[in-house]
mmCIF file of C-alpha atoms in Angstrom:
data_model
loop_
_atom_site.group_PDB
_atom_site.id
_atom_site.type_symbol
_atom_site.label_atom_id
_atom_site.label_comp_id
_atom_site.label_asym_id
_atom_site.label_seq_id
_atom_site.Cartn_x
_atom_site.Cartn_y
_atom_site.Cartn_z
ATOM 1 C CA UNK A 986 93.111 96.878 97.083
ATOM 2 C CA UNK A 987 95.120 96.556 93.894
ATOM 3 C CA UNK A 988 98.620 98.005 93.867
ATOM 4 C CA UNK A 989 99.257 100.959 91.568
ATOM 5 C CA UNK A 990 102.276 99.863 89.569
ATOM 6 C CA UNK A 991 104.507 102.197 87.578
ATOM 7 C CA UNK A 992 108.000 102.197 86.066
ATOM 8 C CA UNK A 993 109.488 103.052 89.459
ATOM 9 C CA UNK A 994 108.021 100.269 91.604
ATOM 10 C CA UNK A 995 107.162 97.408 89.258
ATOM 11 C CA UNK A 996 110.587 95.858 88.741
ATOM 12 C CA UNK A 997 111.191 95.895 92.492
ATOM 13 C CA UNK A 998 107.931 93.980 93.038
ATOM 14 C CA UNK A 999 108.885 91.396 90.407
ATOM 15 C CA UNK A 1000 112.394 90.997 91.808
ATOM 16 C CA UNK A 1001 110.977 90.318 95.302
ATOM 17 C CA UNK A 1002 110.165 86.770 94.140
ATOM 18 C CA UNK A 1003 106.501 86.761 95.156
ATOM 19 C CA UNK A 1004 103.986 86.054 92.362
ATOM 20 C CA UNK A 1005 102.990 89.283 90.614
ATOM 21 C CA UNK A 1006 99.965 89.926 88.387
ATOM 22 C CA UNK A 1007 99.871 93.162 86.393
ATOM 23 C CA UNK A 1008 96.802 94.513 84.612
ATOM 24 C CA UNK A 1009 97.850 97.009 81.921
ATOM 25 C CA UNK A 1010 95.019 99.458 81.280
ATOM 26 C CA UNK A 1011 93.997 102.977 80.263
ATOM 27 C CA UNK A 1012 91.069 105.193 81.249
ATOM 28 C CA UNK A 1013 89.644 105.250 77.706
ATOM 29 C CA UNK A 1014 89.607 101.430 77.368
ATOM 30 C CA UNK A 1015 86.120 99.902 77.733
ATOM 31 C CA UNK A 1016 87.225 96.291 78.335
ATOM 32 C CA UNK A 1017 89.731 97.596 80.905
ATOM 33 C CA UNK A 1018 86.889 99.186 82.847
ATOM 34 C CA UNK A 1019 84.999 95.877 82.813
ATOM 35 C CA UNK A 1020 88.066 94.045 84.103
ATOM 36 C CA UNK A 1021 88.843 96.561 86.889
ATOM 37 C CA UNK A 1022 86.400 95.203 89.524
ATOM 38 C CA UNK A 1023 87.682 91.668 88.956
ATOM 39 C CA UNK A 1024 91.274 92.788 89.495
ATOM 40 C CA UNK A 1025 90.237 94.558 92.710
ATOM 41 C CA UNK A 1026 88.449 91.432 93.993
ATOM 42 C CA UNK A 1027 91.440 89.223 93.211
ATOM 43 C CA UNK A 1028 93.815 91.680 94.892
ATOM 44 C CA UNK A 1029 91.728 91.438 98.072
ATOM 45 C CA UNK A 1030 91.436 87.631 97.909
ATOM 46 C CA UNK A 1031 95.158 87.036 97.351
ATOM 47 C CA UNK A 1032 96.467 89.811 99.613
ATOM 48 C CA UNK A 1033 99.734 88.746 101.232
ATOM 49 C CA UNK A 1034 100.213 85.867 98.761
ATOM 50 C CA UNK A 1035 100.281 87.552 95.342
ATOM 51 C CA UNK A 1036 101.059 91.160 94.404
ATOM 52 C CA UNK A 1037 98.166 92.115 92.129
ATOM 53 C CA UNK A 1038 97.980 95.557 90.624
ATOM 54 C CA UNK A 1039 97.233 97.884 87.780
ATOM 55 C CA UNK A 1040 99.596 99.764 85.480
ATOM 56 C CA UNK A 1041 98.204 102.801 83.626
ATOM 57 C CA UNK A 1042 99.930 102.851 80.259
ATOM 58 C CA UNK A 1043 99.061 106.543 79.874
ATOM 59 C CA UNK A 1044 101.115 107.446 82.968
ATOM 60 C CA UNK A 1045 104.170 105.288 82.288
ATOM 61 C CA UNK A 1046 105.273 103.342 79.286
ATOM 62 C CA UNK A 1047 108.735 101.840 79.481
ATOM 63 C CA UNK A 1048 107.834 98.544 81.129
ATOM 64 C CA UNK A 1049 104.931 97.677 78.799
ATOM 65 C CA UNK A 1050 106.984 98.449 75.711
ATOM 66 C CA UNK A 1051 109.914 96.397 77.002
ATOM 67 C CA UNK A 1052 107.591 93.445 77.696
ATOM 68 C CA UNK A 1053 105.619 93.318 74.469
ATOM 69 C CA UNK A 1054 102.360 94.862 75.683
ATOM 70 C CA UNK A 1055 100.775 96.037 72.434
ATOM 71 C CA UNK A 1056 97.048 95.851 73.306
ATOM 72 C CA UNK A 1057 95.026 96.477 76.430
ATOM 73 C CA UNK A 1058 93.856 95.041 78.612
ATOM 74 C CA UNK A 1059 96.884 92.799 78.885
ATOM 75 C CA UNK A 1060 97.669 90.848 82.028
ATOM 76 C CA UNK A 1061 101.201 89.623 82.714
ATOM 77 C CA UNK A 1062 101.992 86.987 85.327
ATOM 78 C CA UNK A 1063 105.404 86.793 87.004
ATOM 79 C CA UNK A 1064 106.648 84.166 89.442
ATOM 80 C CA UNK A 1065 110.055 84.137 91.118
ATOM 81 C CA UNK A 1066 111.114 87.082 88.970
ATOM 82 C CA UNK A 1067 110.261 85.413 85.636
ATOM 83 C CA UNK A 1068 107.300 86.038 83.335
ATOM 84 C CA UNK A 1069 105.297 82.826 83.252
ATOM 85 C CA UNK A 1070 102.069 83.783 81.475
ATOM 86 C CA UNK A 1071 100.318 86.476 79.446
ATOM 87 C CA UNK A 1072 96.662 87.130 78.686
ATOM 88 C CA UNK A 1073 95.373 89.715 76.209
ATOM 89 C CA UNK A 1074 91.778 90.952 76.418
ATOM 90 C CA UNK A 1075 89.025 90.533 78.971
ATOM 91 C CA UNK A 1076 89.121 87.437 81.190
ATOM 92 C CA UNK A 1077 86.681 86.020 83.691
ATOM 93 C CA UNK A 1078 87.502 85.948 87.377
ATOM 94 C CA UNK A 1079 87.577 82.151 87.290
ATOM 95 C CA UNK A 1080 90.071 82.093 84.419
ATOM 96 C CA UNK A 1081 92.378 84.524 86.178
ATOM 97 C CA UNK A 1082 92.103 82.630 89.475
ATOM 98 C CA UNK A 1083 93.181 79.438 87.703
ATOM 99 C CA UNK A 1084 96.273 81.158 86.339
ATOM 100 C CA UNK A 1085 97.093 82.713 89.703
ATOM 101 C CA UNK A 1086 96.565 79.423 91.566
ATOM 102 C CA UNK A 1087 98.987 77.690 89.179
ATOM 103 C CA UNK A 1088 101.723 80.023 90.469
ATOM 104 C CA UNK A 1089 101.126 79.204 94.145
#
């Protein structure tokens, strides 16, 4: 199951050093809804290896603003505490797996 990230727990997850993948979304976003099952599948497949989760921009907002998230869905990839990749818009499961695998 995907982690529910927010302003309180996200920086701690990034600072832990494990790869982190964050899907920024909102309830009203159609492409976000299409991406949601893919994020859930990836979270299950990479459990224990990569922290994969979702961040509702309607609930919190500091982290996305500080990290240049201007459109959703946006997916940020962090490894060893550093942002290493960014994807804006819908992405296939295969494309996201390739990006995640490059961090392992």
